[in-house]
Short mmCIF file of C-alpha atoms and ligand atoms in Angstrom, two decimals:
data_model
loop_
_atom_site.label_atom_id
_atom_site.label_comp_id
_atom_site.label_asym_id
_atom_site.label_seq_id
_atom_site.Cartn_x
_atom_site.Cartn_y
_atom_site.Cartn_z
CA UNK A 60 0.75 -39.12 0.84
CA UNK A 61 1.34 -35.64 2.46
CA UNK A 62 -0.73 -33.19 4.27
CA UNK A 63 -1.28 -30.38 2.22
CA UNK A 64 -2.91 -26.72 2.12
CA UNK A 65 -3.69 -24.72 -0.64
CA UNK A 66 -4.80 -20.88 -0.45
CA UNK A 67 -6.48 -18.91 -3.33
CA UNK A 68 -7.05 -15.25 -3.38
CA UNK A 69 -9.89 -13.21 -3.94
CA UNK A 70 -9.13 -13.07 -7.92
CA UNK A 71 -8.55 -16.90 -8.22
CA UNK A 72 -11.61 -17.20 -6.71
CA UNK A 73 -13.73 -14.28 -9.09
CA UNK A 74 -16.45 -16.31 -10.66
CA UNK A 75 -18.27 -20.05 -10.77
CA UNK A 76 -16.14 -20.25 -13.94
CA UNK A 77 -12.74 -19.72 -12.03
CA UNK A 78 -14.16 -21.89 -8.55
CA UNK A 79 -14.85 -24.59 -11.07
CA UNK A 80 -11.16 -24.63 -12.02
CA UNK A 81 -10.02 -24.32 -8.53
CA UNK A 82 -11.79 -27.16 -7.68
CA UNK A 83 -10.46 -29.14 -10.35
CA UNK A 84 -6.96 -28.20 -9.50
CA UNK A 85 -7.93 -29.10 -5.97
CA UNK A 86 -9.29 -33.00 -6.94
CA UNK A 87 -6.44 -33.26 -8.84
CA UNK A 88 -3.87 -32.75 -5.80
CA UNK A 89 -6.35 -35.43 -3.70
CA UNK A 90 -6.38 -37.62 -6.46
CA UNK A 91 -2.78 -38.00 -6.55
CA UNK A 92 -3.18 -39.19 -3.06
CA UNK A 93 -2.74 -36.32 -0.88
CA UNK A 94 -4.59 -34.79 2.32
CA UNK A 95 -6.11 -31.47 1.13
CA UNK A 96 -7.22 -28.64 3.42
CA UNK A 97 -7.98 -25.27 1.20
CA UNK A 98 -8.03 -21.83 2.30
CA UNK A 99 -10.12 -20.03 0.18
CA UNK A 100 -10.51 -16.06 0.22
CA UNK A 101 -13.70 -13.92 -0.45
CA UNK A 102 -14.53 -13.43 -4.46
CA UNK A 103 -12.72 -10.65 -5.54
CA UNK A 104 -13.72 -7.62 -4.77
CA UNK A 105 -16.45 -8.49 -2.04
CA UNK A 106 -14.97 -7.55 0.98
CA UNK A 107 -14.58 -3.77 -0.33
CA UNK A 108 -18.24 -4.06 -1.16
CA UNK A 109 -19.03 -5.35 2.11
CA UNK A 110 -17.09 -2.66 3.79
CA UNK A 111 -18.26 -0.16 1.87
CA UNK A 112 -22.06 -1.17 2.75
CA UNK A 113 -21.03 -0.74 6.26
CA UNK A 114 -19.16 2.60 5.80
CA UNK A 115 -22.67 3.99 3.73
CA UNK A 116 -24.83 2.99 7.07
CA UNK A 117 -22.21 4.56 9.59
CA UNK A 118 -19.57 6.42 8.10
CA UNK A 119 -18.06 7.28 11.55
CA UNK A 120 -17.04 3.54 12.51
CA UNK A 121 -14.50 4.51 14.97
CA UNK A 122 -15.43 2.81 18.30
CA UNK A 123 -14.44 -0.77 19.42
CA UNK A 124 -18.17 -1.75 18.84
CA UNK A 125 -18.30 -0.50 15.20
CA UNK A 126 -15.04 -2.73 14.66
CA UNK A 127 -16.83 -5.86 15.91
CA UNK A 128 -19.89 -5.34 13.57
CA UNK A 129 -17.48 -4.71 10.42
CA UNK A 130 -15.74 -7.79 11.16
CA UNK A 131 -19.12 -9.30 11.65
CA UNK A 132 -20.30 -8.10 7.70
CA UNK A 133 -16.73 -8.81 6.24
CA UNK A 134 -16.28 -12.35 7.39
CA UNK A 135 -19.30 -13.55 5.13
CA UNK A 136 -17.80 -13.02 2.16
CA UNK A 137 -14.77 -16.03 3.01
CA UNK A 138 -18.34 -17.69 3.80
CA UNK A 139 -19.49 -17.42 0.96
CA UNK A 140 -16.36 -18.98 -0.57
CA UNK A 141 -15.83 -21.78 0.94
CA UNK A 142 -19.56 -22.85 0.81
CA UNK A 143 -19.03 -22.12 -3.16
CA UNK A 144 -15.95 -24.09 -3.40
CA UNK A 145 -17.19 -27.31 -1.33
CA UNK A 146 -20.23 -27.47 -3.83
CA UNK A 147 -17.61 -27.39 -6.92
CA UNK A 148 -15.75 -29.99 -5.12
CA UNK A 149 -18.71 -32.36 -4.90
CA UNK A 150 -19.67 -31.44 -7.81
CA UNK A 151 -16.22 -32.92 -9.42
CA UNK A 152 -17.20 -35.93 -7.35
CA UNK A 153 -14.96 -35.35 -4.08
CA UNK A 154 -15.91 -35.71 -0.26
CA UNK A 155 -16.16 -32.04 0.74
CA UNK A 156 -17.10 -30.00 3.92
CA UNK A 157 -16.68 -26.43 4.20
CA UNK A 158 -16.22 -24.76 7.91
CA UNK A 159 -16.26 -20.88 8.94
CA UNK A 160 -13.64 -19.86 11.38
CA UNK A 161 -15.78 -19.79 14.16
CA UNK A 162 -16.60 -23.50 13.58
CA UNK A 163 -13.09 -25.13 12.95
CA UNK A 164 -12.58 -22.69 15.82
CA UNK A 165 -9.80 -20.31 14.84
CA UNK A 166 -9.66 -18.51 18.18
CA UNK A 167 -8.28 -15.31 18.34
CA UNK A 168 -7.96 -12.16 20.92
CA UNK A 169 -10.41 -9.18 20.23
CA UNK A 170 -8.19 -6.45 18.43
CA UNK A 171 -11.53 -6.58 15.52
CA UNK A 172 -10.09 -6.10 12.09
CA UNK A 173 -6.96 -7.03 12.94
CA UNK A 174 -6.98 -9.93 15.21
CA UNK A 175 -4.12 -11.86 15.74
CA UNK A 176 -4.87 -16.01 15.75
CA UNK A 177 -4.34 -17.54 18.94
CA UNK A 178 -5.16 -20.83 18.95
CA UNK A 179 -6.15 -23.59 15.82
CA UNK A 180 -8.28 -26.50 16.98
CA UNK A 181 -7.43 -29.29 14.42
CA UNK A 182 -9.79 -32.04 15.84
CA UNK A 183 -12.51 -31.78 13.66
CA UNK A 184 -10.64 -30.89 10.18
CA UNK A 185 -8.36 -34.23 11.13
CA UNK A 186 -11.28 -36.17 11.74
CA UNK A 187 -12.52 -35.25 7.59
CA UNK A 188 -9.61 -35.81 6.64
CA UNK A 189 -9.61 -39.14 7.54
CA UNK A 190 -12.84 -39.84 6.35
CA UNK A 191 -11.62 -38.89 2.80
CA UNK A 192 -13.18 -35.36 2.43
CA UNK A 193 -11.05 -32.24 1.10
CA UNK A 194 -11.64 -29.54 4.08
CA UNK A 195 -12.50 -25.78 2.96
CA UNK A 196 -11.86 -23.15 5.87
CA UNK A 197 -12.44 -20.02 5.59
CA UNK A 198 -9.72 -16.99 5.29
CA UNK A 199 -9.27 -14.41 7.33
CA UNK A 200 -11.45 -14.79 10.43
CA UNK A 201 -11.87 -16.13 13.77
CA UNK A 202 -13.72 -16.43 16.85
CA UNK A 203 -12.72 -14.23 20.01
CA UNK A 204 -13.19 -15.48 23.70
CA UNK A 205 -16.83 -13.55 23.93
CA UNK A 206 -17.59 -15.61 20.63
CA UNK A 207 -17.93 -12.61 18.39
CA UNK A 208 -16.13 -13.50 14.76
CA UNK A 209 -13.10 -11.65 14.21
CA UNK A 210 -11.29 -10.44 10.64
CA UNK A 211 -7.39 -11.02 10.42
CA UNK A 212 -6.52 -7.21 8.72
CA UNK A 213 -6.71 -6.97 4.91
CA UNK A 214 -5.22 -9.74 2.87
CA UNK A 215 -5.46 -12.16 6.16
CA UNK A 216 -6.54 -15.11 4.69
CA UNK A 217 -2.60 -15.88 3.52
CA UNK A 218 -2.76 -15.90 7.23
CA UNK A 219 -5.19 -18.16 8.06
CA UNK A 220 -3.75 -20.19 5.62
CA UNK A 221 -0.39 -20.65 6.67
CA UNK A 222 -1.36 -21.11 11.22
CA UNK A 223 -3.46 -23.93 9.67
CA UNK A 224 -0.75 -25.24 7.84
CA UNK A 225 1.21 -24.91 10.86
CA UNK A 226 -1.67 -25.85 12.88
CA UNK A 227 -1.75 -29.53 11.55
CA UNK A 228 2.06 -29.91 10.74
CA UNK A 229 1.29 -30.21 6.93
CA UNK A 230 3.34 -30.85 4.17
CA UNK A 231 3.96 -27.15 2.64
CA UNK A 232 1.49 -24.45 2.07
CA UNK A 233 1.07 -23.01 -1.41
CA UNK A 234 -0.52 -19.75 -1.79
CA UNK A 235 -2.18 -19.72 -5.56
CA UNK A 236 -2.38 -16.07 -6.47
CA UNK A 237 -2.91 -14.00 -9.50
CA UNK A 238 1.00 -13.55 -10.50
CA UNK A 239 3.13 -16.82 -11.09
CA UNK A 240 5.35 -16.03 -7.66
CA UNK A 241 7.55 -13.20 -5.92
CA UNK A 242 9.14 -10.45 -8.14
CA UNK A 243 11.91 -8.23 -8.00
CA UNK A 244 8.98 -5.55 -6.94
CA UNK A 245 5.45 -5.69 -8.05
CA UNK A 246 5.04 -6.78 -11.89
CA UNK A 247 1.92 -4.58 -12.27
CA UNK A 248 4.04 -1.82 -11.41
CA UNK A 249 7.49 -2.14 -13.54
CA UNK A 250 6.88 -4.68 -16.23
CA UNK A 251 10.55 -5.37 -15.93
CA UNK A 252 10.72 -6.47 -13.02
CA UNK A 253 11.62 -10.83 -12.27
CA UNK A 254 10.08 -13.50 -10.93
CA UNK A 255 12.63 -15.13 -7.59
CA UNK A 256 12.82 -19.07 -8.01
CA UNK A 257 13.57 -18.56 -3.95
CA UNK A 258 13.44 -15.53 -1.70
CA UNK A 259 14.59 -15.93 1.85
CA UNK A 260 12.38 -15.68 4.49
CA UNK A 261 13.91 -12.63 6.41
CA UNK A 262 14.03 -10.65 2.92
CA UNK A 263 10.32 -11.73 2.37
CA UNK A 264 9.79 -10.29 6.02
CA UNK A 265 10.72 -7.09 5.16
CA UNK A 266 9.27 -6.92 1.49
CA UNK A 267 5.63 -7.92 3.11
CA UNK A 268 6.13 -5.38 6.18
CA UNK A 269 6.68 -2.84 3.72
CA UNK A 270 3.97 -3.22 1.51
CA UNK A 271 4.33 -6.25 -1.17
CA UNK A 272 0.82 -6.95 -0.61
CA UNK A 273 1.73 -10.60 -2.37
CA UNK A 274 1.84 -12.09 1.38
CA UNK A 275 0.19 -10.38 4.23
CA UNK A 276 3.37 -10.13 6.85
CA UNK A 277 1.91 -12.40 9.53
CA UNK A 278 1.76 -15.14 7.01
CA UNK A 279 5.76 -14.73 6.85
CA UNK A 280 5.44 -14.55 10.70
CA UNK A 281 3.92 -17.42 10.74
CA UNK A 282 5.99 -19.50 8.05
CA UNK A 283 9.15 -18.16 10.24
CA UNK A 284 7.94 -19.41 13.41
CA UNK A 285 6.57 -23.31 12.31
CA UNK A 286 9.18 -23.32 9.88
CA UNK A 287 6.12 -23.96 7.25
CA UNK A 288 7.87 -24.54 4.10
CA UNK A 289 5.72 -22.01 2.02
CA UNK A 290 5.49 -21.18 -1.88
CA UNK A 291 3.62 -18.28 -3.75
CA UNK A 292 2.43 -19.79 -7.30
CA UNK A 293 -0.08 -19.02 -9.98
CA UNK A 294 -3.51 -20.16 -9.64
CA UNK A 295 -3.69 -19.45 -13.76
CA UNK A 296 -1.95 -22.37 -15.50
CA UNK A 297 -4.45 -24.99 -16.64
CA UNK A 298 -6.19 -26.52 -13.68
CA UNK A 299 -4.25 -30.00 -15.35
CA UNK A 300 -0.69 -29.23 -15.73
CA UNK A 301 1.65 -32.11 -14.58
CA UNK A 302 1.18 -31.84 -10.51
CA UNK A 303 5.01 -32.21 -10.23
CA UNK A 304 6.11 -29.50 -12.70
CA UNK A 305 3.28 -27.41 -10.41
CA UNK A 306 4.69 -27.95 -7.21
CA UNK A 307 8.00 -26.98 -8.12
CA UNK A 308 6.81 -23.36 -9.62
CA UNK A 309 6.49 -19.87 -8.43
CA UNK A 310 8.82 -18.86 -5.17
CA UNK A 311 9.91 -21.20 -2.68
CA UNK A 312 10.06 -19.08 0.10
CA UNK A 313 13.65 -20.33 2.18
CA UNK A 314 15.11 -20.67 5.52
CA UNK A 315 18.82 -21.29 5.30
CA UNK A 316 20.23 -17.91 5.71
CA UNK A 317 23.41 -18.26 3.43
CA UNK A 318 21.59 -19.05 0.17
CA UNK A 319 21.65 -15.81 -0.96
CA UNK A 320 24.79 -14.30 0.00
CA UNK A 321 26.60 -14.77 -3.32
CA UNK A 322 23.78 -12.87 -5.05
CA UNK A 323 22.05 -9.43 -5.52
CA UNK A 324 23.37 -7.07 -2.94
CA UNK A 325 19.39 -5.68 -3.62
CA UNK A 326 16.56 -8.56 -3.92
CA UNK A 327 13.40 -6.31 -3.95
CA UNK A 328 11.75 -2.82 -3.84
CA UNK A 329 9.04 -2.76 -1.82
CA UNK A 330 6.40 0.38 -1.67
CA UNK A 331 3.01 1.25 -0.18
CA UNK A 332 1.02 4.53 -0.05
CA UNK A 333 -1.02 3.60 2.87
CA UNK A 334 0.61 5.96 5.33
CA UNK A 335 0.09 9.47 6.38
CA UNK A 336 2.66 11.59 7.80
CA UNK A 337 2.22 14.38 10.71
CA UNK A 338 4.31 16.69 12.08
CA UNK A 339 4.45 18.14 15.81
CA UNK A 340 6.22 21.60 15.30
CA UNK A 341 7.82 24.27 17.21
CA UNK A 342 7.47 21.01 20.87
CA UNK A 343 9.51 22.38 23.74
CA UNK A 344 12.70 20.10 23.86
CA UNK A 345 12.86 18.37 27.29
CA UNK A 346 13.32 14.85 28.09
CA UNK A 347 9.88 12.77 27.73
CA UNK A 348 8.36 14.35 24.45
CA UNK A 349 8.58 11.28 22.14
CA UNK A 350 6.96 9.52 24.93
CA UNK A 351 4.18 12.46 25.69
CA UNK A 352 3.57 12.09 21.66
CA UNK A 353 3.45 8.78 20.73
CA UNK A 354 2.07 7.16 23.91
CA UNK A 355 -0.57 9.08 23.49
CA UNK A 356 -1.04 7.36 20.02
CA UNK A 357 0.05 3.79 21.08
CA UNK A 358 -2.94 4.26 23.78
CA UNK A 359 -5.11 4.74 21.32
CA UNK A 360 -3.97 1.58 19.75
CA UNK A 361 -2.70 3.06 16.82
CA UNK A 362 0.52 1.44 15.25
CA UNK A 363 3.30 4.09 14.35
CA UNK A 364 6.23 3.41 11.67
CA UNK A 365 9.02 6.14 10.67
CA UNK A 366 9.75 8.31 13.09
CA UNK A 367 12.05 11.31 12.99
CA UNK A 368 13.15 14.32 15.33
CA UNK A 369 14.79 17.13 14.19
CA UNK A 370 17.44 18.98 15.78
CA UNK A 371 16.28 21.79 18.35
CA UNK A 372 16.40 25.45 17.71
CA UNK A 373 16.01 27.79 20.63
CA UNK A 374 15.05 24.73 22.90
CA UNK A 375 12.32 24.20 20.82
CA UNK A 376 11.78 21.12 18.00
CA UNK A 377 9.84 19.54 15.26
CA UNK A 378 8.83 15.65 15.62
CA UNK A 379 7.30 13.59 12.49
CA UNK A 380 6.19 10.51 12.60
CA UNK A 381 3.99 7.94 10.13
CA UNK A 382 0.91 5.97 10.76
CA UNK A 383 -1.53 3.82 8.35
CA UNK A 384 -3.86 6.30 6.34
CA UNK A 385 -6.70 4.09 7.68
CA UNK A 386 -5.73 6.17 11.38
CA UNK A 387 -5.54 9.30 9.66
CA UNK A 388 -8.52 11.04 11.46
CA UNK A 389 -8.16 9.41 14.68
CA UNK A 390 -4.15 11.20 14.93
CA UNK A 391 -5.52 14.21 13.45
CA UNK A 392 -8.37 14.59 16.36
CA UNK A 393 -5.46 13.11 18.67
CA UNK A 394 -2.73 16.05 17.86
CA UNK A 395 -5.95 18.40 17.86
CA UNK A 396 -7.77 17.59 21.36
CA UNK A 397 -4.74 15.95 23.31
CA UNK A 398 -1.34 16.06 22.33
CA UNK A 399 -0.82 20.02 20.69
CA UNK A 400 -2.38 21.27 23.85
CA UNK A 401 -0.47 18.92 26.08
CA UNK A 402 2.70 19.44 24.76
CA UNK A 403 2.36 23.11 24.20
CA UNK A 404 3.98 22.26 20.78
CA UNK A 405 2.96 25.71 18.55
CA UNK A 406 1.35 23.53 15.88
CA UNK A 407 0.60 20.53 13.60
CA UNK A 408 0.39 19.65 10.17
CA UNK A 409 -0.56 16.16 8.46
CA UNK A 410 0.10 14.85 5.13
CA UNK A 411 -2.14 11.81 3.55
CA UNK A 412 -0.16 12.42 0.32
CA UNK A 413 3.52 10.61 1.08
CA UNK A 414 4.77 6.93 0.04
CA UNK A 415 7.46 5.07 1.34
CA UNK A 416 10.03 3.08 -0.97
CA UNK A 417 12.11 1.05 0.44
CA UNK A 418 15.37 -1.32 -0.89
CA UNK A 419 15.07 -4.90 0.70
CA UNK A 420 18.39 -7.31 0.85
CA UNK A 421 19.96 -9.60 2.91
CA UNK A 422 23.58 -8.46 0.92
CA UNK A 423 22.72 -5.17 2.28
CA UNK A 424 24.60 -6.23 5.59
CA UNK A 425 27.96 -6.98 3.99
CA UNK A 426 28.22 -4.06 1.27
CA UNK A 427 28.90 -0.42 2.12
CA UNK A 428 27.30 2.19 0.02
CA UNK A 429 23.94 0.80 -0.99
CA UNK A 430 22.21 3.39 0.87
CA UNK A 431 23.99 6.34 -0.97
CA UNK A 432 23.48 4.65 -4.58
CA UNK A 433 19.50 4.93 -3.44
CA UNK A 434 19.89 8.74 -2.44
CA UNK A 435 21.75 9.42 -5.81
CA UNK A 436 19.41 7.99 -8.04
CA UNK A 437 16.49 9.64 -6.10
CA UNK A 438 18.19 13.08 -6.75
CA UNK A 439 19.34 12.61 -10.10
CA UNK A 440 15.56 11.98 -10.95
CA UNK A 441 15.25 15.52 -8.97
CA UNK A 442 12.71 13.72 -6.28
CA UNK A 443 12.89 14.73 -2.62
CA UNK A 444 13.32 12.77 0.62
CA UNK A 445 11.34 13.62 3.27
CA UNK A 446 12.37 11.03 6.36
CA UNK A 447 14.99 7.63 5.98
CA UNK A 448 15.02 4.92 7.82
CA UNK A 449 17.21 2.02 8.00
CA UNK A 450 18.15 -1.77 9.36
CA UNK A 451 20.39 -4.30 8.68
CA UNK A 452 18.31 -5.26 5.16
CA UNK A 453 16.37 -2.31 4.73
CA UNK A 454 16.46 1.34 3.56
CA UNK A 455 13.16 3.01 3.66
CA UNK A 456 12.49 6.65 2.09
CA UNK A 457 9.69 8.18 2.65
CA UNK A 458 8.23 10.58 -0.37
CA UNK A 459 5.42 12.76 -1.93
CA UNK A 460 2.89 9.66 -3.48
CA UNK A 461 3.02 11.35 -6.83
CA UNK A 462 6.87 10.37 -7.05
CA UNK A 463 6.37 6.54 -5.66
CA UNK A 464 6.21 4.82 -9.46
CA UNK A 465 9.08 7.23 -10.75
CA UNK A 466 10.98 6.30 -7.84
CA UNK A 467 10.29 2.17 -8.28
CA UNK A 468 11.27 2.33 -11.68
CA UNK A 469 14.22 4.05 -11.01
CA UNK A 470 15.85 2.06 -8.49
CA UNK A 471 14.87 -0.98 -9.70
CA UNK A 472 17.16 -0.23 -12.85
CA UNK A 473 19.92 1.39 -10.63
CA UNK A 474 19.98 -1.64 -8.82
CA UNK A 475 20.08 -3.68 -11.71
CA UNK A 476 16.81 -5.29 -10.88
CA UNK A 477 15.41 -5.15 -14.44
CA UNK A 478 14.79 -8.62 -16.22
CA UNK A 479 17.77 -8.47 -19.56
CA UNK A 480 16.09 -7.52 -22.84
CA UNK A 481 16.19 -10.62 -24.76
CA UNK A 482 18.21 -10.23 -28.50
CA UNK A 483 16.14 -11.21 -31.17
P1 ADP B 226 -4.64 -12.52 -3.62
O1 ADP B 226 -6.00 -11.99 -3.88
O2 ADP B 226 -4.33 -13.78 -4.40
O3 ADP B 226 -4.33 -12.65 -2.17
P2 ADP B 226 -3.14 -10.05 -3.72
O4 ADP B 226 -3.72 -9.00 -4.62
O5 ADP B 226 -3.36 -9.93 -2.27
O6 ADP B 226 -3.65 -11.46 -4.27
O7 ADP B 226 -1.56 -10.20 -3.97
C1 ADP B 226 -1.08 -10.42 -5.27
C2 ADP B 226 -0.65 -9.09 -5.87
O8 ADP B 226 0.49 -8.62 -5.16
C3 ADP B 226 -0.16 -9.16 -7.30
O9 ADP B 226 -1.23 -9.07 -8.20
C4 ADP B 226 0.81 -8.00 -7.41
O10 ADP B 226 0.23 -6.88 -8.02
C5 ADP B 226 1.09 -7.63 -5.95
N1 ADP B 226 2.53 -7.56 -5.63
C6 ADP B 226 3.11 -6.55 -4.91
N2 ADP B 226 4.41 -6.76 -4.80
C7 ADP B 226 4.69 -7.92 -5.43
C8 ADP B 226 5.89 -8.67 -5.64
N3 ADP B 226 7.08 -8.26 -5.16
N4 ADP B 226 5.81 -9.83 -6.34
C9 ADP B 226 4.62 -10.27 -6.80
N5 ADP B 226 3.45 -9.59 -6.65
C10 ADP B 226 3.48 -8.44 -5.95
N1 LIG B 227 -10.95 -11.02 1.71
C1 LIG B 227 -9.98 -10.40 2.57
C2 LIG B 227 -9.46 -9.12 1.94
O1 LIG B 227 -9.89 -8.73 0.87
C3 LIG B 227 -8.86 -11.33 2.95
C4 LIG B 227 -7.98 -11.77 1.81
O2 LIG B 227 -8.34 -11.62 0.64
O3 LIG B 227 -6.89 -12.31 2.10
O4 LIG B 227 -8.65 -8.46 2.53
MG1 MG B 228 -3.72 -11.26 -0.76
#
């Protein structure tokens, strides 16, 4: 008998018809003997409602106290959830209590919609658990010091599920999602691309930090960290398929770092479109100016990714850097108010309109070349790169959004990525 903790997403959890099935796939794994804590996240598309409701009442929501009331609105919707999901449990005859974050507590700091988990009090879930009852916990929220409920950033509740995994030393953490595991990059996007029996966890890392929304990164943190063993599976095979055949699909996500050496030199393409890029132009060129420009934006606790400077012409430069689109306005008003006057740069200008691709692979670090093979097949397909950047498993490019799924496609097939065409 093993401690174990399931997560389902927001499209696993759509409708009474698909919380029904959950919760017989749920009874099923305590049937067979084992511990169950579940991790449910908000029905699908309710927390965009919710967020939305909040944006048509204040559209500014820009100030540390707007934060705290959105994270107020979008934590009910993981309420409603779990409440949902404790009801179908009982209702397939199980022992079932449902807890919000605040209650288990999840404690967290105060960085609203985005709060990082500090603490996981396990007391009162053990207790359940050894009365007999499955325990449903909310996703993606917590409770700060003040007591205010917090929201872990978008797709958080693979989060929550995987610190209470780690919390309470379980078994292994499966994450039931709407795609049967990991892919090469993301199935909805190039139909060819292939499902990973095993991914290791510094290439999953990178593939979640650079947009596979399939885990939310701190989940990998996490997982990395408590060495939780962690798998990404399908929450749409019949509820009753044989529990071991279950447990050993979808992507076992690994730890021992040679597994993979003898494979792919590329495991994964990873790409987002939620950045924004701006550009500082004409800034004098004296020692300090990255600083004087992006410490003005870290103080304003805004999170920067690519950076580049260019070269200086007549002791003067250009300096471009890339933030979430979310931030967009707040940088804009920042270069505006603060840092173009400050700097006595000549100008600005800001792009919502960019992607970034990137190449993910832990064979990266032994094979020369890989990088060029990814500019090549960019500019054979006649698409420009605006700003590269690189580490030891990543190259990252950095495009106009209207090239991003010609681009996927593309190097997914140079890097023979694509699934073989099966002879008839
Ligand atoms: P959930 O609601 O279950 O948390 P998400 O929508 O957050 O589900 O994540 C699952 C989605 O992630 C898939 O539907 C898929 O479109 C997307 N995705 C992006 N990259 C990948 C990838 N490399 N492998 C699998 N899915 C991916
Ligand atoms: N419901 C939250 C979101 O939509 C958290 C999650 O689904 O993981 O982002
Ligand atoms: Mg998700």
């Amino acid at each position: 008998m093993a401690l174990i903790v399931h997560k389902y997403g927001g499209t696993s959890m759509g409708s009474p018809e698909r919380i029904r099935n959950v919760a017989k796939r749920v009874a099923k794994w305590a049937r067979a003997g084992h511990q169950m804590v579940v991790v449910p996240s908000a029905m699908s598309g309710e927390t965009n409602r919710l967020l939305g409701l909040a944006k048509e009442v204040n559209p500014g929501l820009l100030d540390d106290a707007a934060m705290r009331e959105l994270d107020m609105i979008a934590a009910t919707g993981e309420q409603v959830s779990v409440g949902l999901l404790a009801l179908a449990l009982q209702a397939e005859g199980m022992a079932a209590v449902s807890y919000a974050g605040w209650q288990v507590p999840v404690r967290t700091d105060s960085s609203y919609t985005k709060a990082r988990i500090a603490s996981i009090d396990d007391q009162r879930v053990r207790a359940d658990l050894s009365a007999g009852k499955v325990v449903v916990i909310t996703g993606f929220q917590g409770i700060d010091e003040a007591g205010s409920i917090t929201t872990l950033g978008r797709g958080g509740s693979d989060t929550s599920a995987v610190a209470v995994a780690a919390a309470m030393g379980a078994a292994e953490c499966l994450i039931y999602t709407d795609v049967d595991g990991v892919y090469t990059t993301d199935p909805r996007v190039v139909p060819e691309a292939r499902r990973m029996n095993t991914i290791s966890f510094e290439e999953m890392l990178e593939m979640a930090s650079l947009g596979s929304k399939v885990l939310q990164i701190r989940s990998v943190e996490f997982a990395g960290k408590y060495r939780v063993p962690l798998r990404v599976l399908s929450s749409f095979t019949p509820w009753d398929i044989d529990i071991d055949e279950e447990a050993k699909s979808g992507t076992l996500i690994t730890f021992e770092e040679d597994e993979k050496m003898e494979q792919a030199v590329i495991s994964g393409i990873a790409f987002n479109r939620d950045e924004a890029k701006f550009t500082v132009v004409g800034v004098p060129d004296k020692p300090g100016i990255a600083y004087q420009i992006l410490g003005a934006v870290a103080d304003a606790n805004i999170d920067v990714d690519v950076i580049v400077q260019n070269v200086s012409h007549d002791g003067r430069t250009d300096f471009s850097f890339t933030v979430h689109r979310n931030d967009f306005q707040r940088v804009n008003d920042l270069l505006a108010n603060t840092i173009v006057p400050n700097t006595g740069a000549a100008m600005f200008t800001a792009d919502p309109r960019i992607c970034k691709v990137s190449i993910v692979g832990i064979g990266m670090k032994s094979h020369a070349g890989v990088a060029s093979t990814m500019f090549r097949t960019l500019s054979e397909e006649g698409i420009n790169i605006q700003m590269i950047t690189t580490s030891e498993i990543k190259t990252s490019v950095v495009l106009d959004e209207k090239y991003m799924e010609l681009a996927v496609r593309a190097l997914h097939r140079a890097f023979g990525l694509d699934a073989p065409v099966t002879q008839v």
